[in-house]
Amino acid sequence: MGCRPDELTFTPSGTHAVHSGIFGTLAARRRAGRRLVHSAVEHSSVLHAAEVHEAAGGTLTEVAVDRTGRVAAGDVAAALGTDTALVCLQSANHEVGTEQPVEEVAALCREAGVPLLVDAAQSLPWGPAPGAWSVLAASAHKWGGPPGVGLLAVRKGTRFSPQGPLDERESGRSPGFGNLPAVVAAAASLRALRAAAETGPDEAARLRGLVERIRARVPELVPDVEVVGDPVRRLPHLVTFSCLYVDGETLLQELDRSGFSVSSGSSCTSSTLTPSHVLRAMGVLSEGNVRVSLPYGTGEADVERFLEVLPEAVRSVRERFGVPVREAPARGEEAAETEEEPAGVVVDSLGKRCPIPVIELAKAIGGVPVGGTVTVLSDDEAARQDIPAWCAMRDQEYVGEQPAERGAAYVVRRRG
Amino acid sequence: MGCRPDELTFTPSGTHAVHSGIFGTLAARRRAGRRLVHSAVEHSSVLHAAEVHEAAGGTLTEVAVDRTGRVAAGDVAAALGTDTALVCLQSANHEVGTEQPVEEVAALCREAGVPLLVDAAQSLPWGPAPGAWSVLAASAHKWGGPPGVGLLAVRKGTRFSPQGPLDERESGRSPGFGNLPAVVAAAASLRALRAAAETGPDEAARLRGLVERIRARVPELVPDVEVVGDPVRRLPHLVTFSCLYVDGETLLQELDRSGFSVSSGSSCTSSTLTPSHVLRAMGVLSEGNVRVSLPYGTGEADVERFLEVLPEAVRSVRERFGVPVREAPARGEEAAETEEEPAGVVVDSLGKRCPIPVIELAKAIGGVPVGGTVTVLSDDEAARQDIPAWCAMRDQEYVGEQPAERGAAYVVRRRG
């Protein structure tokens, strides 16, 4: 864990560790200020705690990320105002695998006298979190331990005032009957993992190689795919890509039928109807989003079979939506033949969900002259993110978004 | 469980279920009022939540219990003022086994339009909680299930507004990665227990018989023992008694050496230095307190061996404290011979912990004439409870407590 035994507390989950860590630090820092600074791509447990803090009168500063999902340490430093009580930064992102500059941010926080909570849930299986963090949260099931074991470490010297009803258990930091068998299993599994890393072949490097293969091959095998996340500064075992014109839910089912259980940050697979806040913050395509986690010990053959199965899975989903494959028309010809109004065409996608609005845009763009526009009316939250992402991928001009009677009107101008 | 599947939520522990149940109901009832009514012998999870509620501006009404640990339903009814938001009542006590009049209280609450939260952790292994409760909390490890599984049931129609940072899991009532394997194990173990109860011999009745044996035999085998809790309206498997002149910690160690793992509500065994709030509320002796839980399947031979081992264990602890066994002097004689001041003697037990102050009182009482007093100076919190309890057991007059420079002065008058 990279901490002393008396700094560590067991909680019922990583989410509980994050909640307790945030509220315990904020309460102890109340005199210093009530501002909570966090990256835009933190785990939802951080964002939910932040919402509660804001509802109770606290203030929030969300630090933006670049297209790879990474914050700039300087942006965090700029947010360290005099009223900042706490900074929250994940060690690596749970959806796209991008690592954050934790060590650098920890040094900046220390300099400013502001505690840093590191959500190390994703990276802890691969080693202790770097840097002089103040509070650390993690979860045992992320390294193959059992569910029911979160970890909260509070560095000696960090002001900490646990909140909510507590009891004498876990140093008064986590109430309720302890889950000792699960804690023992969690410790044993982490120990086994670390022992294997020391004595055996480098599993992290091996998985990293497999992920590199997926990152390189998927765009070759599947047209209209965007691989997201930092290509180098990333978790060893996780890779995420988005496929244009694909319904994430259907694609997941296709892959599941072939024996591959993957996740998705698409709105079409979530109950909230909004795409992943991580993909949104990165400004990348969300439709047809697929997240592949390679478990410890994943074989090369499994990865090869996945690469074999994926193209057909995507193709069959696209076919169901009637997506014309790269239907770009002979340009000059069409532009001459059509006599569209310069105002262009309007596509009514109201009531239709991801990926339909983008598919209808792709179909319509061939029907307008170069310089003409397609206006997509959509009340699907994913469209706001995916129409600009489509334009970037297809080198079309995203003019902008206009208010509409229902939903919004997204205007795209044909470049070529 | 005695509820519909969609009324049930899994939490990380019974404590979490109680906390979520209380705060969720209080928040939803905020317009009705902010008074929380609870019995004086509730589990600490209820009391800790009540403290937080009070610190946040809420009000509390604690309903007293009789010497058996039972509330009078009428006393709860009397506390149902117009501003009462919630009543909390356990189905049965966790330390002394006394059952509460849940069904009667539920009917009174329903009539008054006030929700009732029943903490059924202790009784659920033996069957669903009776009555028209609104919210129910329980814990799987109490019926032999794994740790890590609390249960929160909210009856359809009960206003409920979950508090704190939440996520989409467990109907938005309990955040964090779910512990599915443990939940399955919990369900399987409860099902096995109920199936055994239906088809096999009546385990509850069998354990009840064994507990009756302990209740009857312990006072015969061990002098100066008080068996506590309701003799009839009680849990089948639990029995509690307190032994005068005994240090609970040492007695537990003695019994542990003989292979019996028991609990204690004595201050001498807890880190808080205050005796169990349950024993205090009941006004019974706390020193040398022993709680025996008979696990499912406990054999008769085990109980017999416990009854064999106990008297010697108590005797050896008392011997270590130099307790004179029933040292009552020839009365008339001593009263005539001594020429004590009518004010009596003062025993300085400052800095000494349970059971020393009571032992010193017992030693000193023989040295004063009938009508004379012994004043015990003590700063041990247990003395406040155990000196009056000793007087009741030994038929001496407890005059009262007076302020002292340090601790308090407890005055006892010799009757005979």
Coordinates of C-alpha atoms in Angstrom, one line a residue, chain A residues 15 64 90 95 120 218 226 332 365 373-374 412:
Chain A
T15 CA -16.5 4.1 -2.8
A64 CA -10.3 20.0 -17.2
Q90 CA -7.0 9.7 -9.4
E95 CA -12.4 4.1 -18.2
A120 CA -5.5 4.8 -6.4
V218 CA -8.3 -2.2 -34.0
E226 CA -11.3 6.2 -32.4
G332 CA -17.6 17.4 -57.7
I365 CA -23.9 14.9 -45.6
T373 CA -24.9 22.4 -44.1
V374 CA -26.7 19.6 -42.4
V412 CA -22.4 20.7 -39.7

